Amino acid sequence: MSGKVPQRSPQMGHLSSRVRNVLRGPRPEAVPVLLGRACALVGLLDVAAGVFPRFRHSRMHAIAEVLPGATGPFAAALSLSAGVLLLLLAHGLKRGKRRAWRAAVVLLPAGAVAQFTYRHSVIGVLISLALLAPLLRHRDQFAALPDPRSRWRALANFVLMGAGSLALGLVIVSAHPKTLVGDPSLADRITHVLYGLFGFEGPVDYQGTTSWTVAFSLGALGLLTAITTIYLAFRPEHPAAALTEDDEARLRALLAKHGGRDSLGHFALRRDKAVVFSPSGKAAVTYRVVSGVMLASGDPIGDVEAWPGAIERFMDEAKAHSWTPAVMGCSETGAEVWTRETGLDALELGDEAVVDVPDFSLTGRAMRNVRQMVKRIERAGYETRVRRVRDLGETELERIRQAAEDWRGTDTERGFSMALGRVGDPSDGDCLIATAHKADDEPGPYGDLKAILHFVPWGTDGVSLDLMRRDRAADPGMNELLIVAALQAAPKFDIARVSLNFAMFRSALARGEKIGAGPVLRAWRGLLVFLSRWFQIESLYKFNAKFQPRWEPRFVVYRASADLPRLGLAAMQAEGFVNMALPLPRFLRRRTATRRPCPHRAPERDIQAA
């Protein structure tokens, strides 16, 4: 296994140059972005023209009324519908999506025909053709393939579009105060909107023809919600990629040779990830697509000399789908290779706590708190066991699996970059499990089991912490007890290094609390401490620091600073802190947990109220 970063040999330099020139991230081209923004602008104008009566009689309406959608006696409803559709298409056009391009190409000529038929508006036709012409001319830039999707997207569309239609409907109902009869209450207005979305007359009355304008507008919103939901429900599925058995076997072969390089390497075997291999097959990058972000984690797997080939394939895939490429938690070496080969940027995200087993000891003042806690728990009657997964019986493994799920503490599973997503799989026999036990007068559903730690292999001489779970009724300090037990038992398993939790922004927290820290650093630390109320930032740092580890920096690799908010949201979704999907009922998740396509979900790497 080579331990060096690939140098700029003639062959490597040629590859690096080619990758940088061709794959400097799949940045959206200027034309798709401009056309997407143009469609969004037209959509906003159409929505405004359909909602606000003053806008329809303003100078702006002289422009808006000839835009696609503002046609004939149903101008308000058609303008509103076209505006919403164009707004929905704008994001897809910016990303160069083929389906969004097809929809826009159909919508614009339809608007042009309507302009000429109902209004005899040559200007309206010209504007439609002015938008259509660059779409047709640059059609080769709209070739991005569809994103992963499922039938749940239709339900999500129904909920979101329904909520948006309700909010916009309230604006429509309230936008005609001069013709409003009486002073209807908010409840009456909401009722009128709900009735109008289904095509019925509500309790709110208007003078003149305003009632028809409101009725057609609300009906158009309801029809638009129904059509888009039906379309999403019956369109072909593009399910999220998953790790196949062949892919997993190839990754295990790479890890057997090069798994000692990265402590996160074994987490590439999560079965809800996809993988791309280098042309030689000697390296691979695993990833998951979340909200249009192609999110890799850790370093590429395999021979460092073959990393550029795998990275090239990764960037090719991102470009084909117009996904935003990003890497979470790569090492310093990985960040160097990623940035050099692709032109992406890197930012230090935090530090990984690594304990060298030969140097670990409970003696000394620095370990006093840990030592006292461990001794107190041992005097309370707790005992620990550290074993390989292959040494446990199936009955005990099943009990551990169920306990780990029931003790999770959150409705949503957490973990992506540093979680394997399963416990006790027969293929993971080298994983290490540390358990805490205490006999009770009234044994619970899991017998005397009180806490669990699960470690995955890190090469042949290390392990990396996967999950930490404890019975909430057990004494505090279970995690400290099991970490110490695992570290003390490590030599028996020929383990020389143990990777613990990842401490996000660790250096900022450490430097910000020291004497002499500047106001900016102190303010940054204060913000991190505040955010720790919801995310385990400071608590994880302090918990890790108890064991006197060495800190290994980890980086996030990204395309542009403007992508960081989107990348942050995608990472939080992947890690389980933000749930944008509707989860299956708990009993269904348990039933499908042992099937390969739906493996055990990713347990979080946290301290669980240590």
PDB file of N, CA and C in Angstrom, residues 488-561:
ATOM      1  N   GLN A 488      -8.812  -0.855  26.776  1.00  0.00           N
ATOM      2  CA  GLN A 488      -8.012  -1.797  27.563  1.00  0.00           C
ATOM      3  C   GLN A 488      -7.993  -3.184  26.952  1.00  0.00           C
ATOM      4  N   ALA A 489      -9.077  -3.558  26.238  1.00  0.00           N
ATOM      5  CA  ALA A 489      -9.116  -4.878  25.601  1.00  0.00           C
ATOM      6  C   ALA A 489      -8.496  -4.869  24.210  1.00  0.00           C
ATOM      7  N   ALA A 490      -8.179  -3.693  23.679  1.00  0.00           N
ATOM      8  CA  ALA A 490      -7.686  -3.588  22.311  1.00  0.00           C
ATOM      9  C   ALA A 490      -6.446  -4.425  22.030  1.00  0.00           C
ATOM     10  N   PRO A 491      -5.423  -4.445  22.909  1.00  0.00           N
ATOM     11  CA  PRO A 491      -4.238  -5.269  22.606  1.00  0.00           C
ATOM     12  C   PRO A 491      -4.558  -6.741  22.378  1.00  0.00           C
ATOM     13  N   LYS A 492      -5.570  -7.246  23.036  1.00  0.00           N
ATOM     14  CA  LYS A 492      -5.953  -8.649  22.853  1.00  0.00           C
ATOM     15  C   LYS A 492      -6.412  -8.921  21.422  1.00  0.00           C
ATOM     16  N   PHE A 493      -6.934  -7.883  20.755  1.00  0.00           N
ATOM     17  CA  PHE A 493      -7.398  -8.022  19.374  1.00  0.00           C
ATOM     18  C   PHE A 493      -6.381  -7.445  18.380  1.00  0.00           C
ATOM     19  N   ASP A 494      -5.170  -7.176  18.831  1.00  0.00           N
ATOM     20  CA  ASP A 494      -4.115  -6.593  17.986  1.00  0.00           C
ATOM     21  C   ASP A 494      -4.523  -5.248  17.426  1.00  0.00           C
ATOM     22  N   ILE A 495      -5.216  -4.469  18.241  1.00  0.00           N
ATOM     23  CA  ILE A 495      -5.661  -3.136  17.850  1.00  0.00           C
ATOM     24  C   ILE A 495      -4.744  -2.103  18.489  1.00  0.00           C
ATOM     25  N   ALA A 496      -4.184  -1.228  17.662  1.00  0.00           N
ATOM     26  CA  ALA A 496      -3.236  -0.235  18.149  1.00  0.00           C
ATOM     27  C   ALA A 496      -3.789   1.187  18.105  1.00  0.00           C
ATOM     28  N   ARG A 497      -4.919   1.414  17.457  1.00  0.00           N
ATOM     29  CA  ARG A 497      -5.473   2.762  17.348  1.00  0.00           C
ATOM     30  C   ARG A 497      -6.992   2.684  17.285  1.00  0.00           C
ATOM     31  N   VAL A 498      -7.628   3.622  17.942  1.00  0.00           N
ATOM     32  CA  VAL A 498      -9.087   3.650  18.022  1.00  0.00           C
ATOM     33  C   VAL A 498      -9.559   5.060  17.662  1.00  0.00           C
ATOM     34  N   SER A 499     -10.390   5.148  16.654  1.00  0.00           N
ATOM     35  CA  SER A 499     -10.979   6.426  16.259  1.00  0.00           C
ATOM     36  C   SER A 499     -12.302   6.612  16.997  1.00  0.00           C
ATOM     37  N   LEU A 500     -12.406   7.720  17.720  1.00  0.00           N
ATOM     38  CA  LEU A 500     -13.630   8.018  18.458  1.00  0.00           C
ATOM     39  C   LEU A 500     -14.509   8.960  17.637  1.00  0.00           C
ATOM     40  N   ASN A 501     -15.233   9.839  18.310  1.00  0.00           N
ATOM     41  CA  ASN A 501     -16.168  10.711  17.613  1.00  0.00           C
ATOM     42  C   ASN A 501     -15.468  11.811  16.832  1.00  0.00           C
ATOM     43  N   PHE A 502     -16.223  12.431  15.945  1.00  0.00           N
ATOM     44  CA  PHE A 502     -15.770  13.596  15.181  1.00  0.00           C
ATOM     45  C   PHE A 502     -16.259  14.849  15.892  1.00  0.00           C
ATOM     46  N   ALA A 503     -15.355  15.765  16.180  1.00  0.00           N
ATOM     47  CA  ALA A 503     -15.695  17.017  16.865  1.00  0.00           C
ATOM     48  C   ALA A 503     -15.710  18.154  15.847  1.00  0.00           C
ATOM     49  N   MET A 504     -16.889  18.617  15.493  1.00  0.00           N
ATOM     50  CA  MET A 504     -17.014  19.686  14.503  1.00  0.00           C
ATOM     51  C   MET A 504     -16.514  21.006  15.080  1.00  0.00           C
ATOM     52  N   PHE A 505     -15.730  21.730  14.287  1.00  0.00           N
ATOM     53  CA  PHE A 505     -15.175  23.034  14.676  1.00  0.00           C
ATOM     54  C   PHE A 505     -14.418  22.957  16.003  1.00  0.00           C
ATOM     55  N   ARG A 506     -13.712  21.855  16.215  1.00  0.00           N
ATOM     56  CA  ARG A 506     -13.002  21.644  17.468  1.00  0.00           C
ATOM     57  C   ARG A 506     -11.958  22.718  17.727  1.00  0.00           C
ATOM     58  N   SER A 507     -11.199  23.084  16.708  1.00  0.00           N
ATOM     59  CA  SER A 507     -10.122  24.057  16.907  1.00  0.00           C
ATOM     60  C   SER A 507     -10.670  25.419  17.308  1.00  0.00           C
ATOM     61  N   ALA A 508     -11.821  25.807  16.756  1.00  0.00           N
ATOM     62  CA  ALA A 508     -12.422  27.086  17.134  1.00  0.00           C
ATOM     63  C   ALA A 508     -12.873  27.073  18.581  1.00  0.00           C
ATOM     64  N   LEU A 509     -13.443  25.965  19.026  1.00  0.00           N
ATOM     65  CA  LEU A 509     -13.863  25.850  20.418  1.00  0.00           C
ATOM     66  C   LEU A 509     -12.656  25.878  21.352  1.00  0.00           C
ATOM     67  N   ALA A 510     -11.594  25.171  20.970  1.00  0.00           N
ATOM     68  CA  ALA A 510     -10.416  25.098  21.824  1.00  0.00           C
ATOM     69  C   ALA A 510      -9.702  26.444  21.913  1.00  0.00           C
ATOM     70  N   ARG A 511      -9.517  27.107  20.777  1.00  0.00           N
ATOM     71  CA  ARG A 511      -8.802  28.384  20.787  1.00  0.00           C
ATOM     72  C   ARG A 511      -9.647  29.506  21.370  1.00  0.00           C
ATOM     73  N   GLY A 512     -10.967  29.424  21.174  1.00  0.00           N
ATOM     74  CA  GLY A 512     -11.838  30.494  21.641  1.00  0.00           C
ATOM     75  C   GLY A 512     -11.965  30.580  23.141  1.00  0.00           C
ATOM     76  N   GLU A 513     -11.666  29.504  23.859  1.00  0.00           N
ATOM     77  CA  GLU A 513     -11.784  29.526  25.307  1.00  0.00           C
ATOM     78  C   GLU A 513     -10.460  29.849  26.005  1.00  0.00           C
ATOM     79  N   LYS A 514      -9.408  30.049  25.222  1.00  0.00           N
ATOM     80  CA  LYS A 514      -8.110  30.351  25.804  1.00  0.00           C
ATOM     81  C   LYS A 514      -7.965  31.851  26.076  1.00  0.00           C
ATOM     82  N   ILE A 515      -7.084  32.175  27.007  1.00  0.00           N
ATOM     83  CA  ILE A 515      -6.788  33.569  27.312  1.00  0.00           C
ATOM     84  C   ILE A 515      -6.124  34.216  26.099  1.00  0.00           C
ATOM     85  N   GLY A 516      -6.572  35.402  25.769  1.00  0.00           N
ATOM     86  CA  GLY A 516      -5.991  36.120  24.652  1.00  0.00           C
ATOM     87  C   GLY A 516      -6.723  35.930  23.342  1.00  0.00           C
ATOM     88  N   ALA A 517      -7.766  35.131  23.334  1.00  0.00           N
ATOM     89  CA  ALA A 517      -8.539  34.947  22.111  1.00  0.00           C
ATOM     90  C   ALA A 517      -9.189  36.266  21.704  1.00  0.00           C
ATOM     91  N   GLY A 518      -9.163  36.576  20.414  1.00  0.00           N
ATOM     92  CA  GLY A 518      -9.709  37.821  19.913  1.00  0.00           C
ATOM     93  C   GLY A 518     -11.229  37.844  19.933  1.00  0.00           C
ATOM     94  N   PRO A 519     -11.820  39.027  19.714  1.00  0.00           N
ATOM     95  CA  PRO A 519     -13.288  39.143  19.770  1.00  0.00           C
ATOM     96  C   PRO A 519     -14.001  38.326  18.701  1.00  0.00           C
ATOM     97  N   VAL A 520     -13.406  38.223  17.503  1.00  0.00           N
ATOM     98  CA  VAL A 520     -14.038  37.451  16.431  1.00  0.00           C
ATOM     99  C   VAL A 520     -14.070  35.977  16.796  1.00  0.00           C
ATOM    100  N   LEU A 521     -12.936  35.465  17.301  1.00  0.00           N
ATOM    101  CA  LEU A 521     -12.863  34.057  17.677  1.00  0.00           C
ATOM    102  C   LEU A 521     -13.798  33.759  18.845  1.00  0.00           C
ATOM    103  N   ARG A 522     -13.870  34.680  19.809  1.00  0.00           N
ATOM    104  CA  ARG A 522     -14.783  34.475  20.940  1.00  0.00           C
ATOM    105  C   ARG A 522     -16.248  34.503  20.481  1.00  0.00           C
ATOM    106  N   ALA A 523     -16.559  35.397  19.547  1.00  0.00           N
ATOM    107  CA  ALA A 523     -17.933  35.451  19.036  1.00  0.00           C
ATOM    108  C   ALA A 523     -18.276  34.176  18.284  1.00  0.00           C
ATOM    109  N   TRP A 524     -17.327  33.652  17.494  1.00  0.00           N
ATOM    110  CA  TRP A 524     -17.535  32.405  16.765  1.00  0.00           C
ATOM    111  C   TRP A 524     -17.738  31.254  17.727  1.00  0.00           C
ATOM    112  N   ARG A 525     -16.928  31.203  18.778  1.00  0.00           N
ATOM    113  CA  ARG A 525     -17.101  30.158  19.785  1.00  0.00           C
ATOM    114  C   ARG A 525     -18.462  30.293  20.477  1.00  0.00           C
ATOM    115  N   GLY A 526     -18.868  31.541  20.771  1.00  0.00           N
ATOM    116  CA  GLY A 526     -20.166  31.748  21.403  1.00  0.00           C
ATOM    117  C   GLY A 526     -21.315  31.245  20.549  1.00  0.00           C
ATOM    118  N   LEU A 527     -21.214  31.466  19.222  1.00  0.00           N
ATOM    119  CA  LEU A 527     -22.248  30.965  18.319  1.00  0.00           C
ATOM    120  C   LEU A 527     -22.279  29.439  18.327  1.00  0.00           C
ATOM    121  N   LEU A 528     -21.098  28.812  18.336  1.00  0.00           N
ATOM    122  CA  LEU A 528     -21.038  27.350  18.358  1.00  0.00           C
ATOM    123  C   LEU A 528     -21.631  26.803  19.651  1.00  0.00           C
ATOM    124  N   VAL A 529     -21.351  27.463  20.761  1.00  0.00           N
ATOM    125  CA  VAL A 529     -21.916  27.025  22.038  1.00  0.00           C
ATOM    126  C   VAL A 529     -23.436  27.162  22.017  1.00  0.00           C
ATOM    127  N   PHE A 530     -23.923  28.260  21.411  1.00  0.00           N
ATOM    128  CA  PHE A 530     -25.371  28.445  21.302  1.00  0.00           C
ATOM    129  C   PHE A 530     -26.006  27.351  20.456  1.00  0.00           C
ATOM    130  N   LEU A 531     -25.373  27.030  19.313  1.00  0.00           N
ATOM    131  CA  LEU A 531     -25.903  25.981  18.441  1.00  0.00           C
ATOM    132  C   LEU A 531     -25.821  24.607  19.086  1.00  0.00           C
ATOM    133  N   SER A 532     -24.973  24.469  20.087  1.00  0.00           N
ATOM    134  CA  SER A 532     -24.838  23.176  20.774  1.00  0.00           C
ATOM    135  C   SER A 532     -26.100  22.793  21.529  1.00  0.00           C
ATOM    136  N   ARG A 533     -27.018  23.751  21.698  1.00  0.00           N
ATOM    137  CA  ARG A 533     -28.301  23.409  22.334  1.00  0.00           C
ATOM    138  C   ARG A 533     -29.092  22.426  21.478  1.00  0.00           C
ATOM    139  N   TRP A 534     -28.870  22.498  20.153  1.00  0.00           N
ATOM    140  CA  TRP A 534     -29.594  21.605  19.243  1.00  0.00           C
ATOM    141  C   TRP A 534     -28.685  20.566  18.596  1.00  0.00           C
ATOM    142  N   PHE A 535     -27.427  20.906  18.403  1.00  0.00           N
ATOM    143  CA  PHE A 535     -26.480  19.982  17.772  1.00  0.00           C
ATOM    144  C   PHE A 535     -25.325  19.739  18.735  1.00  0.00           C
ATOM    145  N   GLN A 536     -24.876  18.488  18.787  1.00  0.00           N
ATOM    146  CA  GLN A 536     -23.833  18.105  19.726  1.00  0.00           C
ATOM    147  C   GLN A 536     -22.464  18.566  19.209  1.00  0.00           C
ATOM    148  N   ILE A 537     -22.174  19.825  19.414  1.00  0.00           N
ATOM    149  CA  ILE A 537     -20.907  20.397  18.969  1.00  0.00           C
ATOM    150  C   ILE A 537     -19.935  20.474  20.138  1.00  0.00           C
ATOM    151  N   GLU A 538     -20.275  21.290  21.122  1.00  0.00           N
ATOM    152  CA  GLU A 538     -19.381  21.440  22.273  1.00  0.00           C
ATOM    153  C   GLU A 538     -19.335  20.166  23.110  1.00  0.00           C
ATOM    154  N   SER A 539     -20.468  19.504  23.276  1.00  0.00           N
ATOM    155  CA  SER A 539     -20.504  18.308  24.130  1.00  0.00           C
ATOM    156  C   SER A 539     -19.638  17.185  23.560  1.00  0.00           C
ATOM    157  N   LEU A 540     -19.657  17.014  22.239  1.00  0.00           N
ATOM    158  CA  LEU A 540     -18.822  15.975  21.638  1.00  0.00           C
ATOM    159  C   LEU A 540     -17.339  16.298  21.782  1.00  0.00           C
ATOM    160  N   TYR A 541     -17.001  17.566  21.624  1.00  0.00           N
ATOM    161  CA  TYR A 541     -15.599  17.965  21.790  1.00  0.00           C
ATOM    162  C   TYR A 541     -15.118  17.668  23.208  1.00  0.00           C
ATOM    163  N   LYS A 542     -15.900  18.079  24.198  1.00  0.00           N
ATOM    164  CA  LYS A 542     -15.493  17.855  25.588  1.00  0.00           C
ATOM    165  C   LYS A 542     -15.471  16.376  25.939  1.00  0.00           C
ATOM    166  N   PHE A 543     -16.420  15.618  25.400  1.00  0.00           N
ATOM    167  CA  PHE A 543     -16.442  14.185  25.682  1.00  0.00           C
ATOM    168  C   PHE A 543     -15.199  13.509  25.102  1.00  0.00           C
ATOM    169  N   ASN A 544     -14.860  13.836  23.863  1.00  0.00           N
ATOM    170  CA  ASN A 544     -13.679  13.241  23.236  1.00  0.00           C
ATOM    171  C   ASN A 544     -12.403  13.629  23.967  1.00  0.00           C
ATOM    172  N   ALA A 545     -12.347  14.896  24.410  1.00  0.00           N
ATOM    173  CA  ALA A 545     -11.122  15.392  25.040  1.00  0.00           C
ATOM    174  C   ALA A 545     -10.800  14.661  26.339  1.00  0.00           C
ATOM    175  N   LYS A 546     -11.794  14.006  26.942  1.00  0.00           N
ATOM    176  CA  LYS A 546     -11.542  13.272  28.193  1.00  0.00           C
ATOM    177  C   LYS A 546     -10.486  12.196  28.026  1.00  0.00           C
ATOM    178  N   PHE A 547     -10.383  11.633  26.817  1.00  0.00           N
ATOM    179  CA  PHE A 547      -9.516  10.474  26.607  1.00  0.00           C
ATOM    180  C   PHE A 547      -8.148  10.861  26.040  1.00  0.00           C
ATOM    181  N   GLN A 548      -7.833  12.163  26.087  1.00  0.00           N
ATOM    182  CA  GLN A 548      -6.517  12.666  25.674  1.00  0.00           C
ATOM    183  C   GLN A 548      -6.120  12.143  24.284  1.00  0.00           C
ATOM    184  N   PRO A 549      -6.964  12.363  23.270  1.00  0.00           N
ATOM    185  CA  PRO A 549      -6.644  11.834  21.934  1.00  0.00           C
ATOM    186  C   PRO A 549      -5.710  12.768  21.179  1.00  0.00           C
ATOM    187  N   ARG A 550      -5.216  12.307  20.072  1.00  0.00           N
ATOM    188  CA  ARG A 550      -4.615  13.206  19.093  1.00  0.00           C
ATOM    189  C   ARG A 550      -5.710  13.574  18.101  1.00  0.00           C
ATOM    190  N   TRP A 551      -5.617  14.782  17.577  1.00  0.00           N
ATOM    191  CA  TRP A 551      -6.683  15.295  16.726  1.00  0.00           C
ATOM    192  C   TRP A 551      -6.243  15.279  15.273  1.00  0.00           C
ATOM    193  N   GLU A 552      -7.049  14.646  14.423  1.00  0.00           N
ATOM    194  CA  GLU A 552      -6.790  14.575  12.992  1.00  0.00           C
ATOM    195  C   GLU A 552      -7.814  15.450  12.263  1.00  0.00           C
ATOM    196  N   PRO A 553      -7.369  16.497  11.556  1.00  0.00           N
ATOM    197  CA  PRO A 553      -8.329  17.394  10.892  1.00  0.00           C
ATOM    198  C   PRO A 553      -9.090  16.696   9.774  1.00  0.00           C
ATOM    199  N   ARG A 554     -10.328  17.099   9.619  1.00  0.00           N
ATOM    200  CA  ARG A 554     -11.189  16.614   8.548  1.00  0.00           C
ATOM    201  C   ARG A 554     -11.741  17.818   7.790  1.00  0.00           C
ATOM    202  N   PHE A 555     -11.961  17.625   6.497  1.00  0.00           N
ATOM    203  CA  PHE A 555     -12.299  18.745   5.623  1.00  0.00           C
ATOM    204  C   PHE A 555     -13.588  18.483   4.850  1.00  0.00           C
ATOM    205  N   VAL A 556     -14.210  19.581   4.436  1.00  0.00           N
ATOM    206  CA  VAL A 556     -15.310  19.520   3.482  1.00  0.00           C
ATOM    207  C   VAL A 556     -14.791  20.111   2.182  1.00  0.00           C
ATOM    208  N   VAL A 557     -15.039  19.432   1.078  1.00  0.00           N
ATOM    209  CA  VAL A 557     -14.622  19.880  -0.253  1.00  0.00           C
ATOM    210  C   VAL A 557     -15.885  20.318  -0.994  1.00  0.00           C
ATOM    211  N   TYR A 558     -15.833  21.515  -1.566  1.00  0.00           N
ATOM    212  CA  TYR A 558     -17.024  22.088  -2.180  1.00  0.00           C
ATOM    213  C   TYR A 558     -16.642  22.858  -3.436  1.00  0.00           C
ATOM    214  N   ARG A 559     -17.644  23.174  -4.230  1.00  0.00           N
ATOM    215  CA  ARG A 559     -17.396  23.803  -5.524  1.00  0.00           C
ATOM    216  C   ARG A 559     -17.257  25.311  -5.420  1.00  0.00           C
ATOM    217  N   ALA A 560     -18.175  25.964  -4.717  1.00  0.00           N
ATOM    218  CA  ALA A 560     -18.166  27.419  -4.606  1.00  0.00           C
ATOM    219  C   ALA A 560     -18.783  27.799  -3.269  1.00  0.00           C
ATOM    220  N   SER A 561     -18.409  28.978  -2.785  1.00  0.00           N
ATOM    221  CA  SER A 561     -18.929  29.438  -1.492  1.00  0.00           C
ATOM    222  C   SER A 561     -20.451  29.537  -1.506  1.00  0.00           C
TER     223      SER A 561
END
